[in-house]
Every structure is written in C-alpha cells, then in structure tokens.
Short mmCIF file of C-alpha atoms and ligand atoms in Angstrom, two decimals:
data_model
loop_
_atom_site.label_atom_id
_atom_site.label_comp_id
_atom_site.label_asym_id
_atom_site.label_seq_id
_atom_site.Cartn_x
_atom_site.Cartn_y
_atom_site.Cartn_z
CA UNK A 181 0.00 0.00 0.00
CA UNK A 182 1.46 3.34 -1.06
CA UNK A 183 0.71 6.19 1.35
CA UNK A 184 0.13 9.47 -0.42
CA UNK A 185 0.11 13.16 0.44
CA UNK A 186 -1.73 15.43 -2.00
CA UNK A 187 -0.65 19.09 -1.97
CA UNK A 188 -3.25 21.11 -3.85
CA UNK A 189 -6.01 18.54 -3.40
CA UNK A 190 -8.90 20.78 -4.50
CA UNK A 191 -7.22 21.94 -7.71
CA UNK A 192 -7.59 20.28 -11.09
CA UNK A 193 -4.61 17.90 -10.65
CA UNK A 194 -5.52 17.18 -7.02
CA UNK A 195 -9.05 16.17 -7.98
CA UNK A 196 -7.77 13.89 -10.76
CA UNK A 197 -5.18 12.39 -8.40
CA UNK A 198 -7.83 11.59 -5.80
CA UNK A 199 -9.92 10.00 -8.53
CA UNK A 200 -6.99 7.70 -9.39
CA UNK A 201 -6.37 6.94 -5.70
CA UNK A 202 -10.07 6.30 -5.01
CA UNK A 203 -10.30 3.84 -7.89
CA UNK A 204 -7.28 1.87 -6.66
CA UNK A 205 -7.91 1.36 -2.93
CA UNK A 206 -5.83 -1.84 -2.87
CA UNK A 207 -2.76 0.13 -4.01
CA UNK A 208 -3.10 3.64 -2.64
CA UNK A 209 -4.31 5.48 0.43
CA UNK A 210 -4.26 9.14 1.45
CA UNK A 211 -2.41 10.22 4.59
CA UNK A 212 -2.37 14.00 4.16
CA UNK A 213 -4.16 16.67 2.13
CA UNK A 214 -3.40 20.34 1.58
CA UNK A 215 -5.81 22.81 0.00
CA UNK A 216 -6.04 26.60 -0.22
CA UNK A 217 -9.50 28.03 0.24
CA UNK A 218 -12.02 25.48 -1.02
CA UNK A 219 -13.01 24.03 2.34
CA UNK A 220 -16.31 22.64 1.05
CA UNK A 221 -14.57 20.29 -1.34
CA UNK A 222 -11.80 19.58 1.17
CA UNK A 223 -14.43 18.50 3.71
CA UNK A 224 -15.81 15.97 1.22
CA UNK A 225 -12.31 14.73 0.49
CA UNK A 226 -11.63 14.26 4.22
CA UNK A 227 -14.84 12.26 4.62
CA UNK A 228 -13.98 10.03 1.69
CA UNK A 229 -10.23 9.51 2.16
CA UNK A 230 -9.71 9.85 5.94
CA UNK A 231 -6.32 11.60 5.98
CA UNK A 232 -4.43 11.88 9.28
CA UNK A 233 -3.45 15.49 8.77
CA UNK A 234 -4.63 18.36 6.58
CA UNK A 235 -3.71 21.93 5.71
CA UNK A 236 -5.81 24.98 4.79
CA UNK A 237 -4.50 28.43 4.05
CA UNK A 238 -5.77 30.51 6.99
CA UNK A 239 -6.56 30.11 10.66
CA UNK A 240 -10.19 31.17 10.04
CA UNK A 241 -10.65 28.42 7.45
CA UNK A 242 -9.01 25.92 9.80
CA UNK A 243 -11.40 26.80 12.64
CA UNK A 244 -14.49 26.58 10.42
CA UNK A 245 -13.36 23.29 8.94
CA UNK A 246 -12.55 21.79 12.32
CA UNK A 247 -16.04 22.58 13.62
CA UNK A 248 -17.61 21.09 10.49
CA UNK A 249 -15.99 17.68 10.42
CA UNK A 250 -16.56 14.68 12.62
CA UNK A 251 -13.17 13.05 12.11
CA UNK A 252 -10.35 13.90 14.51
CA UNK A 253 -7.97 14.82 11.69
CA UNK A 254 -5.25 17.30 12.61
CA UNK A 255 -5.86 20.67 10.90
CA UNK A 256 -2.90 22.95 10.18
CA UNK A 257 -2.58 26.34 8.50
CA UNK A 258 -0.02 29.05 7.68
CA UNK A 259 3.56 28.88 6.39
CA UNK A 260 4.78 26.31 8.88
CA UNK A 261 1.60 24.27 8.55
CA UNK A 262 2.12 23.60 4.85
CA UNK A 263 5.71 22.49 5.44
CA UNK A 264 4.60 20.14 8.18
CA UNK A 265 1.94 18.56 6.00
CA UNK A 266 4.35 18.32 3.02
CA UNK A 267 6.93 16.49 5.16
CA UNK A 268 4.41 14.36 7.07
CA UNK A 269 6.29 11.28 8.27
CA UNK A 270 3.76 8.66 7.22
CA UNK A 271 3.79 9.44 3.48
CA UNK A 272 5.72 7.43 0.86
CA UNK A 273 5.08 9.88 -1.96
CA UNK A 274 3.95 13.49 -2.16
CA UNK A 275 1.94 14.81 -5.09
CA UNK A 276 3.04 18.40 -5.58
CA UNK A 277 0.10 20.10 -7.30
CA UNK A 278 -0.08 23.55 -5.77
CA UNK A 279 -0.26 26.10 -8.59
CA UNK A 280 2.56 28.59 -9.16
CA UNK A 281 5.68 29.58 -7.23
CA UNK A 282 3.76 28.92 -4.00
CA UNK A 283 4.48 25.23 -4.61
CA UNK A 284 8.24 25.60 -4.15
CA UNK A 285 8.65 25.60 -0.36
CA UNK A 286 6.26 22.70 0.32
CA UNK A 287 7.89 20.65 -2.47
CA UNK A 288 11.34 21.30 -1.04
CA UNK A 289 10.07 20.37 2.43
CA UNK A 290 8.86 17.02 1.05
CA UNK A 291 12.22 16.38 -0.62
CA UNK A 292 14.15 17.38 2.51
CA UNK A 293 12.03 14.85 4.42
CA UNK A 294 13.13 12.16 1.96
CA UNK A 295 9.75 11.73 0.25
CA UNK A 296 9.47 10.81 -3.41
CA UNK A 297 7.66 13.56 -5.28
CA UNK A 298 5.12 13.25 -8.09
CA UNK A 299 5.70 16.68 -9.56
CA UNK A 300 2.85 18.56 -11.20
CA UNK A 301 4.02 21.98 -10.01
CA UNK A 302 6.40 22.90 -12.84
CA UNK A 303 7.19 26.30 -11.31
CA UNK A 304 9.24 24.55 -8.62
CA UNK A 305 11.66 23.32 -11.29
CA UNK A 306 11.51 26.53 -13.31
CA UNK A 307 12.53 28.82 -10.47
CA UNK A 308 14.74 26.54 -8.39
CA UNK A 309 15.66 23.60 -10.64
CA UNK A 310 19.30 23.56 -9.61
CA UNK A 311 18.52 23.45 -5.88
CA UNK A 312 15.65 20.98 -6.23
CA UNK A 313 17.68 18.51 -8.31
CA UNK A 314 20.72 18.84 -6.02
CA UNK A 315 18.76 18.28 -2.81
CA UNK A 316 16.74 15.41 -4.28
CA UNK A 317 19.96 13.67 -5.36
CA UNK A 318 21.46 14.16 -1.91
CA UNK A 319 18.35 12.79 -0.23
CA UNK A 320 17.99 9.95 -2.74
CA UNK A 321 14.40 10.87 -3.60
CA UNK A 322 12.76 10.32 -6.96
CA UNK A 323 11.14 13.22 -8.79
CA UNK A 324 8.44 11.64 -10.96
CA UNK A 325 6.96 13.93 -13.60
CA UNK A 326 3.19 14.39 -13.70
CA UNK A 327 3.16 17.07 -16.39
CA UNK A 328 1.93 15.08 -19.41
CA UNK A 329 4.82 16.11 -21.67
CA UNK A 330 7.44 15.22 -19.10
CA UNK A 331 5.71 11.98 -18.27
CA UNK A 332 5.88 11.18 -21.99
CA UNK A 333 9.61 11.96 -22.15
CA UNK A 334 10.22 10.00 -18.94
CA UNK A 335 8.45 6.99 -20.48
CA UNK A 336 10.33 7.30 -23.79
CA UNK A 337 13.67 7.41 -21.96
CA UNK A 338 12.95 4.30 -19.87
CA UNK A 339 15.59 1.67 -20.56
CA UNK A 340 17.51 3.92 -22.96
CA UNK A 341 21.15 4.88 -22.54
CA UNK A 342 21.33 8.62 -21.99
CA UNK A 343 24.48 9.01 -24.09
CA UNK A 344 22.36 8.22 -27.17
CA UNK A 345 19.79 10.95 -26.50
CA UNK A 346 20.03 13.78 -28.99
CA UNK A 347 16.96 15.87 -28.44
CA UNK A 348 13.73 16.26 -26.55
CA UNK A 349 10.69 17.35 -28.55
CA UNK A 350 7.93 18.88 -26.46
CA UNK A 351 4.54 19.03 -28.09
CA UNK A 352 2.04 21.84 -27.55
CA UNK A 353 -1.61 22.01 -28.58
CA UNK A 354 -1.11 25.65 -29.53
CA UNK A 355 -4.05 26.69 -27.38
CA UNK A 356 -7.33 28.33 -28.41
CA UNK A 357 -5.76 31.30 -30.24
CA UNK A 358 -3.47 29.42 -32.60
CA UNK A 359 -5.19 30.65 -35.74
CA UNK A 360 -5.93 34.20 -34.69
CA UNK A 361 -4.67 37.37 -36.33
CA UNK A 362 -2.66 39.88 -34.31
CA UNK A 363 -5.67 42.15 -34.06
CA UNK A 364 -7.96 39.41 -32.81
CA UNK A 365 -5.35 38.40 -30.26
CA UNK A 366 -5.23 41.92 -28.83
CA UNK A 367 -8.91 41.80 -28.00
CA UNK A 368 -9.35 38.33 -26.56
CA UNK A 369 -11.28 38.09 -23.31
CA UNK A 370 -10.30 35.96 -20.31
CA UNK A 371 -13.34 33.78 -20.96
CA UNK A 372 -12.03 32.84 -24.42
CA UNK A 373 -8.55 32.13 -23.07
CA UNK A 374 -9.98 29.89 -20.38
CA UNK A 375 -11.41 27.53 -23.02
CA UNK A 376 -8.67 25.08 -23.83
CA UNK A 377 -9.37 22.97 -26.93
CA UNK A 378 -8.11 19.63 -25.57
CA UNK A 379 -7.22 19.65 -21.87
CA UNK A 380 -9.28 20.47 -18.81
CA UNK A 381 -7.02 22.34 -16.41
CA UNK A 382 -6.88 25.10 -13.80
CA UNK A 383 -7.20 28.78 -14.73
CA UNK A 384 -3.56 29.85 -14.53
CA UNK A 385 -2.20 27.01 -16.64
CA UNK A 386 -4.98 27.41 -19.20
CA UNK A 387 -4.00 31.04 -19.79
CA UNK A 388 -0.35 29.96 -19.91
CA UNK A 389 -1.30 27.42 -22.58
CA UNK A 390 -2.98 30.13 -24.65
CA UNK A 391 0.11 32.38 -24.46
CA UNK A 392 2.56 29.44 -24.92
CA UNK A 393 4.20 30.44 -21.63
CA UNK A 394 3.18 27.03 -20.33
CA UNK A 395 5.38 25.45 -23.01
CA UNK A 396 8.18 27.85 -22.19
CA UNK A 397 8.02 26.88 -18.52
CA UNK A 398 7.98 23.24 -19.60
CA UNK A 399 11.20 23.74 -21.59
CA UNK A 400 12.96 24.90 -18.41
CA UNK A 401 11.28 22.13 -16.41
CA UNK A 402 12.56 19.56 -18.93
CA UNK A 403 16.10 20.94 -18.73
CA UNK A 404 16.26 20.14 -15.01
CA UNK A 405 14.20 16.95 -14.96
CA UNK A 406 16.21 15.28 -17.71
CA UNK A 407 19.57 17.03 -17.27
CA UNK A 408 19.80 18.38 -20.84
CA UNK A 409 20.77 21.71 -22.36
CA UNK A 410 18.01 24.11 -23.37
CA UNK A 411 19.44 23.92 -26.91
CA UNK A 412 18.53 20.22 -26.94
CA UNK A 413 14.84 20.95 -26.40
CA UNK A 414 12.52 21.70 -29.33
CA UNK A 415 8.85 22.62 -29.26
CA UNK A 416 6.35 21.53 -31.91
CA UNK A 417 2.73 22.58 -32.19
CA UNK A 418 0.55 19.46 -32.40
CA UNK A 419 -3.09 20.56 -32.26
CA UNK A 420 -4.53 17.05 -31.76
CA UNK A 421 -2.72 16.50 -28.41
CA UNK A 422 -2.26 12.78 -29.13
CA UNK A 423 1.54 12.67 -29.02
CA UNK A 424 2.38 14.01 -25.56
CA UNK A 425 6.08 14.47 -26.39
CA UNK A 426 8.99 12.70 -28.08
CA UNK A 427 12.69 11.97 -27.77
CA UNK A 428 15.15 11.78 -30.63
CA UNK A 429 18.26 9.59 -30.48
CA UNK A 430 21.58 10.01 -32.25
CA UNK A 431 20.63 7.43 -34.90
CA UNK A 432 17.64 9.51 -35.98
CA UNK A 433 15.08 7.29 -34.23
CA UNK A 434 12.26 9.16 -32.54
CA UNK A 435 10.17 7.62 -29.76
CA UNK A 436 6.80 9.15 -28.93
CA UNK A 437 4.29 8.50 -26.19
CA UNK A 438 0.65 8.74 -27.23
CA UNK A 439 -2.64 8.65 -25.40
CA UNK A 440 -5.90 10.47 -24.85
CA UNK A 441 -5.47 13.87 -23.20
CA UNK A 442 -6.42 12.94 -19.64
CA UNK A 443 -4.19 13.86 -16.71
CA UNK A 444 -5.20 10.73 -14.81
CA UNK A 445 -2.88 8.70 -17.05
CA UNK A 446 0.39 10.54 -16.22
CA UNK A 447 -0.74 10.89 -12.57
CA UNK A 448 -1.31 7.14 -12.28
CA UNK A 449 2.04 6.42 -13.92
CA UNK A 450 3.90 8.69 -11.49
CA UNK A 451 2.14 7.02 -8.54
CA UNK A 452 2.56 3.42 -9.71
CA UNK A 453 5.98 3.71 -11.39
CA UNK A 454 7.61 1.45 -12.50
CA UNK A 455 4.34 -0.47 -12.74
CA UNK A 456 1.31 0.46 -14.82
CA UNK A 457 -2.30 0.23 -13.74
CA UNK A 458 -5.47 -0.33 -15.68
CA UNK A 459 -8.14 2.34 -15.84
CA UNK A 460 -11.68 2.79 -17.13
CA UNK A 461 -10.81 5.59 -19.56
CA UNK A 462 -11.69 5.26 -23.26
CA UNK A 463 -8.74 3.96 -25.30
CA UNK A 464 -7.03 6.17 -27.84
CA UNK A 465 -8.79 5.66 -31.17
CA UNK A 466 -6.18 6.50 -33.80
CA UNK A 467 -8.55 5.79 -36.69
CA UNK A 468 -11.25 8.05 -35.33
CA UNK A 469 -8.72 10.80 -34.63
CA UNK A 470 -7.52 10.53 -38.20
CA UNK A 471 -4.64 12.88 -38.67
CA UNK A 472 -1.76 14.15 -36.62
CA UNK A 473 -0.14 17.45 -37.53
CA UNK A 474 3.10 19.04 -36.36
CA UNK A 475 4.24 22.59 -37.00
CA UNK A 476 6.67 25.23 -35.78
CA UNK A 477 5.42 27.56 -33.04
CA UNK A 478 4.96 31.20 -34.01
CA UNK A 479 7.02 33.12 -31.46
CA UNK A 480 6.20 36.47 -33.07
CA UNK A 481 2.55 35.98 -32.22
CA UNK A 482 3.33 34.23 -28.94
CA UNK A 483 6.53 35.84 -27.59
CA UNK A 484 6.22 34.18 -24.18
CA UNK A 485 7.80 31.01 -25.53
CA UNK A 486 10.90 32.88 -26.69
CA UNK A 487 11.09 34.85 -23.44
CA UNK A 488 11.15 31.57 -21.53
CA UNK A 489 13.82 30.07 -23.80
CA UNK A 490 15.99 33.16 -23.31
CA UNK A 491 15.47 33.20 -19.54
CA UNK A 492 16.23 29.48 -19.39
CA UNK A 493 19.49 29.94 -21.30
CA UNK A 494 20.48 32.99 -19.22
CA UNK A 495 19.71 30.98 -16.06
CA UNK A 496 20.39 32.27 -12.54
CA UNK A 497 17.43 34.19 -11.15
CA UNK A 498 16.06 34.95 -14.65
CA UNK A 499 13.59 32.05 -14.76
CA UNK A 500 12.24 33.01 -11.30
CA UNK A 501 11.71 36.56 -12.52
CA UNK A 502 10.08 35.37 -15.74
CA UNK A 503 7.73 33.16 -13.76
CA UNK A 504 6.81 35.74 -11.12
CA UNK A 505 6.13 38.48 -13.67
CA UNK A 506 4.02 36.02 -15.63
CA UNK A 507 2.00 35.03 -12.57
CA UNK A 508 1.16 38.67 -11.88
CA UNK A 509 0.36 39.44 -15.52
CA UNK A 510 -1.87 36.38 -15.89
CA UNK A 511 -3.73 37.22 -12.70
CA UNK A 512 -4.36 40.78 -13.92
CA UNK A 513 -5.47 39.51 -17.32
CA UNK A 514 -7.98 37.18 -15.65
CA UNK A 515 -9.17 40.18 -13.59
CA UNK A 516 -9.73 42.09 -16.82
CA UNK A 517 -7.08 44.68 -16.00
CA UNK A 518 -4.67 44.12 -18.88
CA UNK A 519 -4.82 42.85 -22.46
CA UNK A 520 -3.72 39.36 -23.35
CA UNK A 521 -1.01 40.76 -25.62
CA UNK A 522 0.41 42.81 -22.75
CA UNK A 523 1.35 39.68 -20.81
CA UNK A 524 4.65 39.15 -22.71
CA UNK A 525 5.36 42.89 -22.79
CA UNK A 526 5.20 43.13 -19.00
CA UNK A 527 7.41 40.06 -18.54
CA UNK A 528 9.96 41.36 -21.03
CA UNK A 529 10.09 44.73 -19.30
CA UNK A 530 10.58 43.19 -15.85
CA UNK A 531 13.32 40.90 -17.17
CA UNK A 532 15.08 43.86 -18.78
CA UNK A 533 15.17 45.65 -15.41
CA UNK A 534 16.47 42.62 -13.55
CA UNK A 535 19.99 42.37 -12.21
CA UNK A 536 20.32 38.60 -12.32
CA UNK A 537 22.18 36.55 -9.72
CA UNK A 538 24.07 33.48 -10.92
CA UNK A 539 23.80 30.21 -8.99
CA UNK A 540 21.33 31.83 -6.61
CA UNK A 541 20.60 30.62 -3.10
CA UNK A 542 17.01 29.86 -2.12
CA UNK A 543 16.86 33.22 -0.37
CA UNK A 544 18.03 35.01 -3.52
CA UNK A 545 15.43 33.20 -5.60
CA UNK A 546 12.66 34.21 -3.21
CA UNK A 547 13.95 37.79 -3.26
CA UNK A 548 13.99 37.85 -7.08
CA UNK A 549 10.46 36.44 -7.16
CA UNK A 550 9.22 39.11 -4.78
CA UNK A 551 11.02 41.88 -6.64
CA UNK A 552 9.61 40.75 -10.00
CA UNK A 553 6.05 40.74 -8.63
CA UNK A 554 6.45 44.31 -7.39
CA UNK A 555 7.93 45.46 -10.70
CA UNK A 556 5.17 43.81 -12.71
CA UNK A 557 2.53 45.47 -10.53
CA UNK A 558 4.23 48.85 -10.93
CA UNK A 559 4.30 48.54 -14.71
CA UNK A 560 0.63 47.55 -14.78
CA UNK A 561 -0.42 50.44 -12.52
CA UNK A 562 1.63 52.91 -14.56
CA UNK A 563 -0.08 51.72 -17.75
CA UNK A 564 -3.53 52.10 -16.21
CA UNK A 565 -3.02 55.59 -14.85
MG1 LIG B 818 2.01 20.05 -19.69
#
C-alpha cells in the first residue's frame, strides 16, 4: 500500500489524483491533504479519504473546517503548517500540485524529508531547478513527472542509454488562439482564453497554454528533470494532443508517447511507477482521430515562448523573474485589467530591469520572485493611470 500526500487537493490535478487513488484502494491510500480556500470540497475529500493530517491556508478556514468535520484529523494552517503537512512522516510519496511559485517551499520540504515527489508543479523546477535537483539527489528521492509532456519523455527514456539521446521534442496544442490574427489576439477576453481545446485544467495554466508560456516553462522544467541543455529541447505545435512528447536519439530514431489527453494517465504512472495500472478511460482511437499534424510555433505571435527560452538559457534568477512576472500578468489579465497581448510585454520589461544573480541561493530566488512581482505590478499600474 502506497501512502500518499496530496498538496493542492482541491485543484484540477488534485481532484484527478484523488480519482486515481479512489479507484485503486488496494494500491493507494491518502495520509495527508493540503488545500487553499475550497473548504467545502476539502471537507468531502476528508470524509472520503480519511487523511491523518490536513492543511488549509488561513486560521479562520481551519477553525471553520474543524467545527464542520466529525473526524479527529489534525488541521494545520499558515507557512509552517504547509511544510509540516508536506513532510508528514507517514507518506511514501507526495503529489506536488499547488499552482505557481507557492508550490516551491512545500515541495522542497517534502524532498528534505526524503519523500518521493510526483511533480505537477512545474514552477518549482523553473525557479529553483538547480537546488531541487541537487537536494533530491542528496536525499535519494525520486522526482516523478506528472506534467503530461514530461511523463511522456520520462516513459520514452525508460531503458535507454542517456548518451544516445540527442533531443527532446515537447509538443504543444497551440491553445485556443493558434489561428488568430494579431488584431484578434489583442482583444481576446479571459473567458475565451480559459477555453482550452483539448485539456481540462486550472485557470492559470490554461491562460499559460494560450500564451505558450506554459510550453516555455515546460522547456525549463525539462532541462532540469532530464539534465539536458536548453538547446537540446525543441517545441512543436501538435493541435490534436495525441503525441504528448517525443525523444530523438543520435541514430535519428524518434520515440513518442501517445494517449488520450487525460491527466489521470500521467498521474497514475507517477504514482505506480515502475508499474502500470489499468483504468476505465476510453482507449485512444487512432482511426477516429484521423490525422496528426506538427508545425513550428509562431514566437512572433506568442513571444512568451521565446522569453522563456531566453530566460532558461540565461539561467540564474532569470527564470524566477520570468515566472513571477508572468503570474502577476496572468492574474491581472484574468481580472480584466490588462490585455492578453500585454502579458509578454510586462514580462519582457521586468526581465530587462532585472539584475540577475548566478547560482542563486534559495533566499536570492525568493527575493527575485518578490522583486519581480512588485515590478510587474508597478508597470501595470503605470499603464492604467
Ligand atoms: Mg504540460
């Protein structure tokens, strides 16, 4: 029986993960859950999965929740609370599915405690990849990718000698705005951006998919997860989302992993690795899907991808700044305060103002993140006034 902690249990990945766990009670059980604000759903999850310890964001939420549940589960909150839940002694594996840079400290706490991590929170790798990979090596913990592209690459590399790997090819659906003109793109509304053609995901990542920033973050994530150079990572637009990514070897052979676009498949693989488990999902019907297309991404229309490549190559605190500025810009776009096409402009401006630190400490990364958020806010306020 594998004992599991789910960080971000009420988010899109958390819900899918609990679905996988609930359908495999002979293999998996839940020992700890962490959620932000959605105490109604968390309460249901507690009643169904009986964790020993849980986390909610604030003291108020913790008090309300405690008075609403019959079980004698321990309820924690605040900065120390999340670390305690993330490093809870009883867990074998921690699913890291908190959205954004907020996932970094809990993920590191899990690794420090020697827990294997099923990583859905790509921002952790983007902003602190060097530290996360170093500490996980030292602690002997496995980082198992949940992100569908990285799960695909991980599967394609299984049993292969790394010296023969030439390239990683990340696929991207291209998002809902792939065929738009520049003018149309300037006027898109948050509601349109939140409609992803193939995947059902949380708000932030759906906007990132529409701007191609998600793919850019995934390039940096892949660099650290698979120990390759950024120059070895290509991105291809593949609107059908059947091939979840590919690897190319020195002899020209390319291996691809295919499947229906459902996060429960990579989640289950990360949890059951190196085994595979059956599920009740519809099989991939290649005949019905018909064609598969691949094309070059348009970085003129979607500059976020290039910004991420550049920040990834520059390294140091640049990726943390890129990510923080993006988080602020996306939030303000969702709030209707800025245009979709201003997202890359704000990020570019913040990056241009940044005095990067090479081989940053955790403290320096957190500082850079904070600084970038302030700068992004300043730029947005200046534009509005
Ligand atoms: Mg992905």
